[in-house]
PDB file of C-alpha atoms and ligand atoms in Angstrom:
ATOM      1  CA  UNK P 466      36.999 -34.077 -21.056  1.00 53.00           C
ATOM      2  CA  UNK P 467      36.466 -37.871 -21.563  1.00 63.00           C
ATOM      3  CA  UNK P 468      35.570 -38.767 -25.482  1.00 76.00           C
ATOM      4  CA  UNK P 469      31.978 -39.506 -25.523  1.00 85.00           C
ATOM      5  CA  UNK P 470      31.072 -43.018 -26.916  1.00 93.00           C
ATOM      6  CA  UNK P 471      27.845 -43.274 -29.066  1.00 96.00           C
ATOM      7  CA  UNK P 472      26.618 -46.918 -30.060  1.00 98.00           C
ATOM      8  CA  UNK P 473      24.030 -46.668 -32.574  1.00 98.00           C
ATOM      9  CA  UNK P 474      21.844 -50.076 -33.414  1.00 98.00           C
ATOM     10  CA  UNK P 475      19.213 -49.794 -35.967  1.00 98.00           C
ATOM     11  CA  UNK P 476      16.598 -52.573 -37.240  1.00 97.00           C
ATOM     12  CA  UNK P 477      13.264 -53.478 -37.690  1.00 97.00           C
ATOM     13  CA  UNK P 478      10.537 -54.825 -35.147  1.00 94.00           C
ATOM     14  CA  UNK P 479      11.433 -57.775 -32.877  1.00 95.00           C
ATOM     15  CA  UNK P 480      15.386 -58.029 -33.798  1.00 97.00           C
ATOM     16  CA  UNK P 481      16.366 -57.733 -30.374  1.00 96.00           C
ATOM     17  CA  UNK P 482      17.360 -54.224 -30.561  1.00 97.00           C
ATOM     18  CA  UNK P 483      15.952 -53.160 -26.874  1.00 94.00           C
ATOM     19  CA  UNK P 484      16.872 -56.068 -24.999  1.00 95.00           C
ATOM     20  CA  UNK P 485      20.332 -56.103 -26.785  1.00 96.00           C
ATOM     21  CA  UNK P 486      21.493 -52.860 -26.655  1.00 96.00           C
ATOM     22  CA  UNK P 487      20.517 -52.891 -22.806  1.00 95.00           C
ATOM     23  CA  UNK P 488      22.867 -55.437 -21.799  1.00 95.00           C
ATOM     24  CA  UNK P 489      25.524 -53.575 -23.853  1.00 97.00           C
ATOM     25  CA  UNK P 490      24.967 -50.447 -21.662  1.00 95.00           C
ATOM     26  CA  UNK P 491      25.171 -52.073 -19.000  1.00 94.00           C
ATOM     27  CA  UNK P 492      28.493 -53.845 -19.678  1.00 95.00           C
ATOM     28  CA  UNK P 493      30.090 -50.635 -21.062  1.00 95.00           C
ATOM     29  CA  UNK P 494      28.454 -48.585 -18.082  1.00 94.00           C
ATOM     30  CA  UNK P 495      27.066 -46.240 -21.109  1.00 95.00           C
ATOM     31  CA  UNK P 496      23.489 -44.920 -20.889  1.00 93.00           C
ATOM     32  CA  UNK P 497      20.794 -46.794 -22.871  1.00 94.00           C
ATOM     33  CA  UNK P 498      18.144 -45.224 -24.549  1.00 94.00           C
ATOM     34  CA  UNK P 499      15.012 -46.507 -26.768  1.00 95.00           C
ATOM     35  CA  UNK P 500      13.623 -44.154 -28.862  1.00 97.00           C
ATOM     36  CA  UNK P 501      10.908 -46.338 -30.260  1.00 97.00           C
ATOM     37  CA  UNK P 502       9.605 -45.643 -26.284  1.00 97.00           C
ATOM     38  CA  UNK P 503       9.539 -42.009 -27.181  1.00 98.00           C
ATOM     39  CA  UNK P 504       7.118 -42.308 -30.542  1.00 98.00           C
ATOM     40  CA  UNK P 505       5.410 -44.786 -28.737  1.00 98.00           C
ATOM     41  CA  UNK P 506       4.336 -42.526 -25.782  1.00 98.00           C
ATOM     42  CA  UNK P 507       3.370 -39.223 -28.303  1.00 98.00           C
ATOM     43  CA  UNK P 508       1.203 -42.557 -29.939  1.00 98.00           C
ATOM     44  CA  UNK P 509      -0.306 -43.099 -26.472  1.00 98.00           C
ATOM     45  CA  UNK P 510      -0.785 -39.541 -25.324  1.00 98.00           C
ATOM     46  CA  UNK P 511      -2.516 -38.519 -28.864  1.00 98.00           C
ATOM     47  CA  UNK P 512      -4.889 -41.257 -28.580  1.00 98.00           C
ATOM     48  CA  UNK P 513      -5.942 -40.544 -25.074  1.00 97.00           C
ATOM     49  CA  UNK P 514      -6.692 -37.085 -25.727  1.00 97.00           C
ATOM     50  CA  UNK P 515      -8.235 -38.519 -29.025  1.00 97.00           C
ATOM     51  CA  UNK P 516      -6.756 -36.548 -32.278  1.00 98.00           C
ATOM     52  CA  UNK P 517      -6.301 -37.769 -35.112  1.00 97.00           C
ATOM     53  CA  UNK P 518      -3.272 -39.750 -35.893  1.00 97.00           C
ATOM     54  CA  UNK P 519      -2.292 -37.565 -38.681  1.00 92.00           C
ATOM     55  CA  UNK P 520      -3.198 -34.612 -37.906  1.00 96.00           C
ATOM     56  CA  UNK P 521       0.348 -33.341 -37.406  1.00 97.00           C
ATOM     57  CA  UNK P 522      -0.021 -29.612 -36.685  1.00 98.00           C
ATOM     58  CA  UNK P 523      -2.185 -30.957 -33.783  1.00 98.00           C
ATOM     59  CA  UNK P 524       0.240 -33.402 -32.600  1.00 98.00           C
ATOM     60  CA  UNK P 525       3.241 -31.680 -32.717  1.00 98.00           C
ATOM     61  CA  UNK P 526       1.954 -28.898 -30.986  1.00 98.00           C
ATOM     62  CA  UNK P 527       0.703 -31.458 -28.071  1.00 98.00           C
ATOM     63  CA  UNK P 528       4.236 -33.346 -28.399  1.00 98.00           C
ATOM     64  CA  UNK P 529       5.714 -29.904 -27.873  1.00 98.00           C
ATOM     65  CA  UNK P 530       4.300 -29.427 -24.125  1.00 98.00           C
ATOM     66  CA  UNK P 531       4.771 -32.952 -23.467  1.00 98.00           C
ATOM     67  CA  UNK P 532       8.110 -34.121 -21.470  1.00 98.00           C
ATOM     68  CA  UNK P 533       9.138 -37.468 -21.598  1.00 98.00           C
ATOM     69  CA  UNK P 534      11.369 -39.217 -19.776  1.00 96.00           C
ATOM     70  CA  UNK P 535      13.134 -42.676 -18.745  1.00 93.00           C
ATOM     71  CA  UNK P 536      14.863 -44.445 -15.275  1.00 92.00           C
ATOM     72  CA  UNK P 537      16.659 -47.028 -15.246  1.00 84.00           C
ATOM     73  CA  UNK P 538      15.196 -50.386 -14.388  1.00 80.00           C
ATOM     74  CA  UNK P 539      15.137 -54.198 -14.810  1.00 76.00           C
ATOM     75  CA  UNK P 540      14.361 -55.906 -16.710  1.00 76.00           C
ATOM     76  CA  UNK P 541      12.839 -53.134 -18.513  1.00 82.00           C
ATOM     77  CA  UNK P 542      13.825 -49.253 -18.110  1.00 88.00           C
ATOM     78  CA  UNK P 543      10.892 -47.332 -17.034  1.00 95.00           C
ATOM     79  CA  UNK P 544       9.470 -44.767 -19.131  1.00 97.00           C
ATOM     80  CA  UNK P 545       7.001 -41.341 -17.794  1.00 98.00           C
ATOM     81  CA  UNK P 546       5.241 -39.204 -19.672  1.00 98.00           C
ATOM     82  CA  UNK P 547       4.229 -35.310 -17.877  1.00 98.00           C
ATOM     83  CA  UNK P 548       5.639 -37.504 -14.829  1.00 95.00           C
ATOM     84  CA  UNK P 549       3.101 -40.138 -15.141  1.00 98.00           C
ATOM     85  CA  UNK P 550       4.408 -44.090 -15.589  1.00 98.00           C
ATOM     86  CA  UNK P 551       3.467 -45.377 -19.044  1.00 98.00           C
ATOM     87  CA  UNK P 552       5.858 -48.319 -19.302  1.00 96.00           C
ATOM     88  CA  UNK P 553       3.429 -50.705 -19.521  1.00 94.00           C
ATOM     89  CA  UNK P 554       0.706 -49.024 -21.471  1.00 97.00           C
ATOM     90  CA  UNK P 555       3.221 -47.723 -24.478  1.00 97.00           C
ATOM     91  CA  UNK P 556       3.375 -51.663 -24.855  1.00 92.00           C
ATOM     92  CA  UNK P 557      -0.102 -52.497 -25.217  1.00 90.00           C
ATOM     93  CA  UNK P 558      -1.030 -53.648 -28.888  1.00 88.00           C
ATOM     94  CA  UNK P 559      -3.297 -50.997 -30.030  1.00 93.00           C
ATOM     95  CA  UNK P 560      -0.198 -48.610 -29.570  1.00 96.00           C
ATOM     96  CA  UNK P 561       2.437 -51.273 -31.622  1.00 92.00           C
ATOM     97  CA  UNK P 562       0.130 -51.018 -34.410  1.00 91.00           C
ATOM     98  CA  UNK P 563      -0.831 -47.516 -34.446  1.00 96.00           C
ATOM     99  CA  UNK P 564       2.884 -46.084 -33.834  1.00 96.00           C
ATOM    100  CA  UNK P 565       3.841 -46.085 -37.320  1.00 94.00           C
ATOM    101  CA  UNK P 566       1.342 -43.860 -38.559  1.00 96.00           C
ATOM    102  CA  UNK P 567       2.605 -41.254 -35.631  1.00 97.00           C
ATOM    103  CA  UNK P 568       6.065 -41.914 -36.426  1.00 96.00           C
ATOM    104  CA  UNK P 569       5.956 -41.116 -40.626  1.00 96.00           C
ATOM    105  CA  UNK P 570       5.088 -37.309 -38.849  1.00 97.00           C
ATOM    106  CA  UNK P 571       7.794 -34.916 -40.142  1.00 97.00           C
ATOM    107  CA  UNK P 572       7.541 -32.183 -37.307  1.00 98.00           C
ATOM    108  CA  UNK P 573       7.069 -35.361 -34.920  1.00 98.00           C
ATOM    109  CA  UNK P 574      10.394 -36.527 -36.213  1.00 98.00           C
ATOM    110  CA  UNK P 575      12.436 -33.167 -36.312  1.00 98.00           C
ATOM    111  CA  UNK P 576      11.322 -32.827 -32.692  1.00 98.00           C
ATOM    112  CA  UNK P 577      12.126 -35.922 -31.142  1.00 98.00           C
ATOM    113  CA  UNK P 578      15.521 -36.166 -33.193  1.00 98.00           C
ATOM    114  CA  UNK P 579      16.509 -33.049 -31.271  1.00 98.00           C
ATOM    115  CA  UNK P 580      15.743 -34.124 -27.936  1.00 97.00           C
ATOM    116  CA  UNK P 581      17.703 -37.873 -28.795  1.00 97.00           C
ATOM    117  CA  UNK P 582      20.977 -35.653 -29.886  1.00 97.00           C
ATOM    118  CA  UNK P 583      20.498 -33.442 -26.559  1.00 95.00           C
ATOM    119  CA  UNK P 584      20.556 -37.075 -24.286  1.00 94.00           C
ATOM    120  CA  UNK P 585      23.279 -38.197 -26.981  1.00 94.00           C
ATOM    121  CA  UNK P 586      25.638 -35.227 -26.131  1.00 93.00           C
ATOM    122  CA  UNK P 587      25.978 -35.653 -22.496  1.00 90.00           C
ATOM    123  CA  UNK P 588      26.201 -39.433 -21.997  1.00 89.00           C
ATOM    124  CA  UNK P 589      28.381 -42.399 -23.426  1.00 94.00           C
ATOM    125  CA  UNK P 590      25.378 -43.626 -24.910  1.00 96.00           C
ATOM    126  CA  UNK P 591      23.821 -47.192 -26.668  1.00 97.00           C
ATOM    127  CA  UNK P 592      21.011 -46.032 -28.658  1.00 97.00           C
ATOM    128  CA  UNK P 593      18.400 -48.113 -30.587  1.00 97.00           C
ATOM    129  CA  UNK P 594      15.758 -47.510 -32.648  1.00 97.00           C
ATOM    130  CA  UNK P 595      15.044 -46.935 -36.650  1.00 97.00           C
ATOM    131  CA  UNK P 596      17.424 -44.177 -38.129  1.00 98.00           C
ATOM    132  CA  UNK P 597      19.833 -43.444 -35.204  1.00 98.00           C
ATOM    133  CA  UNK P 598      22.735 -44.650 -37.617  1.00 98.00           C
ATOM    134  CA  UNK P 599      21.593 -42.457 -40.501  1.00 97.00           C
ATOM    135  CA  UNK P 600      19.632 -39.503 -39.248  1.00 97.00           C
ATOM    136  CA  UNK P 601      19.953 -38.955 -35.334  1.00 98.00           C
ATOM    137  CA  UNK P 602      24.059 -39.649 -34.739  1.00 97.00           C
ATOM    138  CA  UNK P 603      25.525 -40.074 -38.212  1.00 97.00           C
ATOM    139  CA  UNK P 604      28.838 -39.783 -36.587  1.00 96.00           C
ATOM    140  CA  UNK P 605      28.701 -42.750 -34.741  1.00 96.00           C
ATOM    141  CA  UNK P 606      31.695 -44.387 -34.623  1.00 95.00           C
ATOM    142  CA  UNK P 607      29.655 -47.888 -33.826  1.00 97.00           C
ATOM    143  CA  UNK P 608      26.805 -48.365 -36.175  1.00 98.00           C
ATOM    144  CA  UNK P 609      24.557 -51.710 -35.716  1.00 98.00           C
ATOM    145  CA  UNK P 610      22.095 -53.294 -37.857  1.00 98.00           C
ATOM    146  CA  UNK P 611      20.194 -56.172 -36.281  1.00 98.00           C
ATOM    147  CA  UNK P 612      18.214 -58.210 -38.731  1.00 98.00           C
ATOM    148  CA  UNK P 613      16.218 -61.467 -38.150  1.00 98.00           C
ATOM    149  CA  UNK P 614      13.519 -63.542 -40.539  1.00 97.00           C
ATOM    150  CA  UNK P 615      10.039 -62.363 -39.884  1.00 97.00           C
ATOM    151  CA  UNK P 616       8.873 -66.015 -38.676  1.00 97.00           C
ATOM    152  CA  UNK P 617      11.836 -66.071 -36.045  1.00 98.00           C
ATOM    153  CA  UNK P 618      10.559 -61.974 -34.879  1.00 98.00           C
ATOM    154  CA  UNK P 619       7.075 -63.263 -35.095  1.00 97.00           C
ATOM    155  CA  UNK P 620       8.050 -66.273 -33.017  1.00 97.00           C
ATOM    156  CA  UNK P 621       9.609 -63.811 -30.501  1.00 96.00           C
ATOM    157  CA  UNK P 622       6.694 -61.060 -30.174  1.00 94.00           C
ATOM    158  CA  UNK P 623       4.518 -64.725 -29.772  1.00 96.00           C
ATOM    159  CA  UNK P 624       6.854 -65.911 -26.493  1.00 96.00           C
ATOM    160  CA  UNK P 625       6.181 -62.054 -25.039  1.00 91.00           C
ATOM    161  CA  UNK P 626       2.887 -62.035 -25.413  1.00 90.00           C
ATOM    162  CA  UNK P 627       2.333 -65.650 -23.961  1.00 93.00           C
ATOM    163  CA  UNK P 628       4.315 -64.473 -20.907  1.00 91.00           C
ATOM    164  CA  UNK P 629       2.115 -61.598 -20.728  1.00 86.00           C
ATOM    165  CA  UNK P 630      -0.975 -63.814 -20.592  1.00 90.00           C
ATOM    166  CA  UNK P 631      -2.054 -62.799 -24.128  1.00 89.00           C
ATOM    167  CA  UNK P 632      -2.146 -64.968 -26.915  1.00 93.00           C
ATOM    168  CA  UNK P 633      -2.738 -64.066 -30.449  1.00 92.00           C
ATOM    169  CA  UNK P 634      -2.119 -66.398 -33.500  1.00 96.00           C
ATOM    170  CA  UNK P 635       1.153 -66.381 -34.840  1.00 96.00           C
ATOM    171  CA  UNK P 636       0.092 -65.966 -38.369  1.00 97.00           C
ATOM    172  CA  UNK P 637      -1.700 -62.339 -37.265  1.00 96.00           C
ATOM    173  CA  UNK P 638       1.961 -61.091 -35.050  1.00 96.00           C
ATOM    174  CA  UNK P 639       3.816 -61.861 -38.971  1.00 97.00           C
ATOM    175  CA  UNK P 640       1.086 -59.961 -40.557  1.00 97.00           C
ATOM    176  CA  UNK P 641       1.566 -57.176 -38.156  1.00 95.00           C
ATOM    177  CA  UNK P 642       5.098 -57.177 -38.328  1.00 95.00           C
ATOM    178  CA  UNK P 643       5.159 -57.101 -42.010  1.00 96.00           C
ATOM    179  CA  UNK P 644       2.804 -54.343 -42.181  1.00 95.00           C
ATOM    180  CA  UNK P 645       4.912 -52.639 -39.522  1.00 93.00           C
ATOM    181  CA  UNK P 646       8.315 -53.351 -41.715  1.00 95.00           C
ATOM    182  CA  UNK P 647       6.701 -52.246 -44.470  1.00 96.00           C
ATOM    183  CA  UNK P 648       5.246 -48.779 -43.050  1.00 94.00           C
ATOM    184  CA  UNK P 649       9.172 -47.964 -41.379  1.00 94.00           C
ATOM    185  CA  UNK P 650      10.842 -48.783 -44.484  1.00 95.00           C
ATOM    186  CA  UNK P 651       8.824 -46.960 -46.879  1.00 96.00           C
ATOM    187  CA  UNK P 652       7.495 -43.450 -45.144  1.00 95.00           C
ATOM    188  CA  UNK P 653       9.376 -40.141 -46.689  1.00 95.00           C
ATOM    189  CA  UNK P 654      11.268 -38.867 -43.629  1.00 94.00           C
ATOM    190  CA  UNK P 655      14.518 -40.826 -42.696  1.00 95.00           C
ATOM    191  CA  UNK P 656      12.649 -44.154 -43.527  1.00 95.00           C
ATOM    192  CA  UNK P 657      14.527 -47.629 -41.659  1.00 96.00           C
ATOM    193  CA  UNK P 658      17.640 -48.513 -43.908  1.00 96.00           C
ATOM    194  CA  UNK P 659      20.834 -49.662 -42.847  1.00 97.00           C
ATOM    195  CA  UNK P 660      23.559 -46.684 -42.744  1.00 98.00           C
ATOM    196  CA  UNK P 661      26.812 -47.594 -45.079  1.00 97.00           C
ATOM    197  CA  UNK P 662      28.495 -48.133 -42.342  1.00 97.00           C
ATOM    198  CA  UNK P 663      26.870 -50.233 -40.288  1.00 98.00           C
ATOM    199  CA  UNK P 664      27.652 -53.529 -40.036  1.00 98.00           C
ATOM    200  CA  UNK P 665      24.717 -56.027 -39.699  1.00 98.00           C
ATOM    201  CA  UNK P 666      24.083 -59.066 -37.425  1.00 98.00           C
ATOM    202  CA  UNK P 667      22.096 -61.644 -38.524  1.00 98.00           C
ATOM    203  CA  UNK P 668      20.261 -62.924 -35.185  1.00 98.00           C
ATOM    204  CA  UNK P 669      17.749 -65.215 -36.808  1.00 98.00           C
ATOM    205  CA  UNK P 670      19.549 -68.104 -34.906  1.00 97.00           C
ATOM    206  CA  UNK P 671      21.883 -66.523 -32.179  1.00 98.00           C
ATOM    207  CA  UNK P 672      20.710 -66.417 -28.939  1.00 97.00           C
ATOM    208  CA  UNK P 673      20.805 -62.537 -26.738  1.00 97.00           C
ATOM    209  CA  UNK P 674      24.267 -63.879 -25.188  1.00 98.00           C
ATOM    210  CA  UNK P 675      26.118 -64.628 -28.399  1.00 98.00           C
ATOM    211  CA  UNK P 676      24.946 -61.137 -30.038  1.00 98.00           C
ATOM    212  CA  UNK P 677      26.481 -59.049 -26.908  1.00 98.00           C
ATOM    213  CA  UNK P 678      29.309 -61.094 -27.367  1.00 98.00           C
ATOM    214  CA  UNK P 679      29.147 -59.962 -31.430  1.00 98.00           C
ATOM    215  CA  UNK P 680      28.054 -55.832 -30.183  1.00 98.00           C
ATOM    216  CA  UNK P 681      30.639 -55.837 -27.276  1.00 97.00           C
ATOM    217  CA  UNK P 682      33.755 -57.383 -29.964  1.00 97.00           C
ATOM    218  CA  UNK P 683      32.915 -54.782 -32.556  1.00 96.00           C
ATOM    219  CA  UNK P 684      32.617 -52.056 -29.898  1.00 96.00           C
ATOM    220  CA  UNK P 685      35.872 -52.899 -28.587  1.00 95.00           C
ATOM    221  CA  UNK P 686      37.447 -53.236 -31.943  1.00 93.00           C
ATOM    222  CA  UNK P 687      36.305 -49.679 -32.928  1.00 88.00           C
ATOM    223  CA  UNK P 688      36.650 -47.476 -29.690  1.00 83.00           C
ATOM    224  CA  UNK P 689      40.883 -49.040 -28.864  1.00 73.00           C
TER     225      UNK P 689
HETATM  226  O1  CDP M 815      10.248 -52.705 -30.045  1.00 64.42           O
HETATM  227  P1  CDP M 815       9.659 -52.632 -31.409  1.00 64.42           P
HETATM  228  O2  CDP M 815      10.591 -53.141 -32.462  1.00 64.42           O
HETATM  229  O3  CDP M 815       8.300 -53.174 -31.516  1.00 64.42           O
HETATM  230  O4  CDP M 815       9.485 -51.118 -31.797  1.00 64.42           O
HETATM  231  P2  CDP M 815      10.071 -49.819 -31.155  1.00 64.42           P
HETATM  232  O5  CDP M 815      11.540 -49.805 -31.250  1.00 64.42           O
HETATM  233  O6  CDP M 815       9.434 -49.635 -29.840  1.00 64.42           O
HETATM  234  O7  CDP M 815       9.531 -48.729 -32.187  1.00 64.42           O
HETATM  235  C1  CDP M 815       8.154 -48.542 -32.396  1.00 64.42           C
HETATM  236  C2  CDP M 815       7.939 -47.774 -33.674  1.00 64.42           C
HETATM  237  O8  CDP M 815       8.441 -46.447 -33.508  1.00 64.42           O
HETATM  238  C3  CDP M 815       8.620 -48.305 -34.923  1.00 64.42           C
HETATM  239  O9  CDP M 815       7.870 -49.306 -35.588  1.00 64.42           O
HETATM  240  C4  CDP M 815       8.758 -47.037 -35.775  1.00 64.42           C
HETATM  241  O10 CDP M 815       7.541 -46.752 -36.453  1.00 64.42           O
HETATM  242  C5  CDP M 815       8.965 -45.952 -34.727  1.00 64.42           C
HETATM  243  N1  CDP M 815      10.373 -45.580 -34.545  1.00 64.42           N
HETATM  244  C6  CDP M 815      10.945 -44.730 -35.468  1.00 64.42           C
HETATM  245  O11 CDP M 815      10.300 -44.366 -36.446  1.00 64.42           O
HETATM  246  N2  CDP M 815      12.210 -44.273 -35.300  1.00 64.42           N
HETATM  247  C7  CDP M 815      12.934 -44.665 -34.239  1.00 64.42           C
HETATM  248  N3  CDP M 815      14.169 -44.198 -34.083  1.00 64.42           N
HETATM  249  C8  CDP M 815      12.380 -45.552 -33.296  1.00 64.42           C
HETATM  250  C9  CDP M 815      11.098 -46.017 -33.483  1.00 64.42           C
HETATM  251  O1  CDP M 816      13.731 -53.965 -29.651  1.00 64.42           O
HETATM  252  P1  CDP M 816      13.306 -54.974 -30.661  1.00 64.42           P
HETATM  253  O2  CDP M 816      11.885 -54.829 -31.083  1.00 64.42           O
HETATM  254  O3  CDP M 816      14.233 -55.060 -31.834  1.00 64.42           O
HETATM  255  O4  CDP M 816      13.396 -56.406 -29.995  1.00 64.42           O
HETATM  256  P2  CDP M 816      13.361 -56.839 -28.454  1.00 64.42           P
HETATM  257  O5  CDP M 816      12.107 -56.339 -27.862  1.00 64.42           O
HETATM  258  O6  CDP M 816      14.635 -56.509 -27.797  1.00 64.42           O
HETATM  259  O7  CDP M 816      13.354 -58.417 -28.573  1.00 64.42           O
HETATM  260  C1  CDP M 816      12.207 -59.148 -28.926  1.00 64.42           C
HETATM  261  C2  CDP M 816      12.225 -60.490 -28.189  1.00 64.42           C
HETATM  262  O8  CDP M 816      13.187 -61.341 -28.773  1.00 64.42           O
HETATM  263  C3  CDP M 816      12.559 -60.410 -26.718  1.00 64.42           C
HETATM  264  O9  CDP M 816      11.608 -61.155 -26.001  1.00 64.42           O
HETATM  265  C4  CDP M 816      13.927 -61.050 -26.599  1.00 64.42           C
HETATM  266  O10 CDP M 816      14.109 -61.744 -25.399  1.00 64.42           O
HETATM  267  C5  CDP M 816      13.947 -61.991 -27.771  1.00 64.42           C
HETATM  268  N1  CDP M 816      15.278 -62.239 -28.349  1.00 64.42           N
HETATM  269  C6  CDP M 816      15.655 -63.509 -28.635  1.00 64.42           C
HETATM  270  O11 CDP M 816      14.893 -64.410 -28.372  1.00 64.42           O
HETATM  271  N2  CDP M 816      16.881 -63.798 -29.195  1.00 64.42           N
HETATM  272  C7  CDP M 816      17.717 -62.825 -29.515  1.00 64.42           C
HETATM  273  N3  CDP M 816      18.884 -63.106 -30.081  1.00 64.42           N
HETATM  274  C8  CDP M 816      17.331 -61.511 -29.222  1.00 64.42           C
HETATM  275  C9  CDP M 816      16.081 -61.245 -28.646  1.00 64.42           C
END
């Protein structure tokens, strides 16, 4: 049986993770998946059924009869939860700033982390999110850690909105990324750090092309 291949890039809000570990996939023909889609749909579905955000016997018993699950597509993959198309809605900002809170959930965690291994074991596989390097695949032979200044991610999330048609002040998306940063990094349960051996990328002034160039090198480097 062919060696399975897991790519595993870690970082905080608005690095590029998503977009860049797509393209990778793509080029390596591996699968990609987000996990930051998966706490952001249990976010979505526990607020539409409104329960309380930390109320985790409550939620993990509603994440446990709830099936999530991704297609490919461009230029974003599209994500369903119980079959229904959320790939827009997971997005909206009342979601971005409530996901956190859903995400410091311990049986929330433990449950997800299982179903990320299961995709993980069948697939060559680039996966992206908080603690993939140090919690879901620890034996990763490729471990990322995308980093960028907060005004350059702020910038970013600014340029997505705008495209969107939404505009909110730039000084608010920093605040909210701080806060974000600061909730991920901090919360008890496999909180966003960079694993000891992954090796970080500074993209604060590379553009998307020059850091798949970087991914794809140290892929290549590691997997001969
Ligand atoms: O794309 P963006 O950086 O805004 O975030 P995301 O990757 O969609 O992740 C949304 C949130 O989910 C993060 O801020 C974390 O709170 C949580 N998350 C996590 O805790 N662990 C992961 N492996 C992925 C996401
Ligand atoms: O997944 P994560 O939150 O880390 O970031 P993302 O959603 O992939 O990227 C945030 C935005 O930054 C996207 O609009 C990308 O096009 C942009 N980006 C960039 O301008 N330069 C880079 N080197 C990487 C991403």
């Amino acid at each position: 049986e062919k060696q399975k291949i897991q790519v595993a890039i870690d970082g905080p809000a608005s690095a590029g993770k998503s977009t860049v570990a797509k393209l990778v996939a793509k080029n390596f023909g591996y699968i990609y998946c987000d996990t930051g889609a998966m706490y952001r749909s249990v976010t979505l579905k526990a607020i539409q059924n409104h329960l309380s955000l930390s109320d985790e016997s409550t939620i993990v018993a509603m994440l446990k009869q709830t099936k999530i699950s991704f297609t490919p597509g461009n230029p974003v993959q599209h994500v369903f939860v119980d079959d229904k198309e959320v790939t827009e809605d997971i997005r909206q900002p009342n979601i971005t700033n409530s996901v956190s809170t859903i995400a410091s959930l311990a049986g929330v965690r433990t449950e997800l982390v299982n179903r990320q291994r299961e995709i993980a074991n069948q697939n060559s596989i680039v996966m992206d999110g908080r603690d993939i390097g140090t919690a879901v695949l620890p034996n990763a032979p490729v471990k990322i850690f995308l980093i960028a200044s907060v005004s350059e991610r702020a910038e970013r999330r600014y340029k997505e909105n705008i495209a969107k048609g939404i505009e909110t002040p730039l000084a608010q998306l920093k605040k909210e990324i701080e806060v974000r940063d600061h909730k991920d990094s901090t919360r008890k349960v496999s909180p966003l750090t960079k694993a000891k051996d992954a090796i970080e990328v500074d993209t604060t002034s590379m553009t998307i092309e020059q850091v798949v160039n970087e991914i794809t090198k140290i892929i290549n480097q590691r997997i001969k």
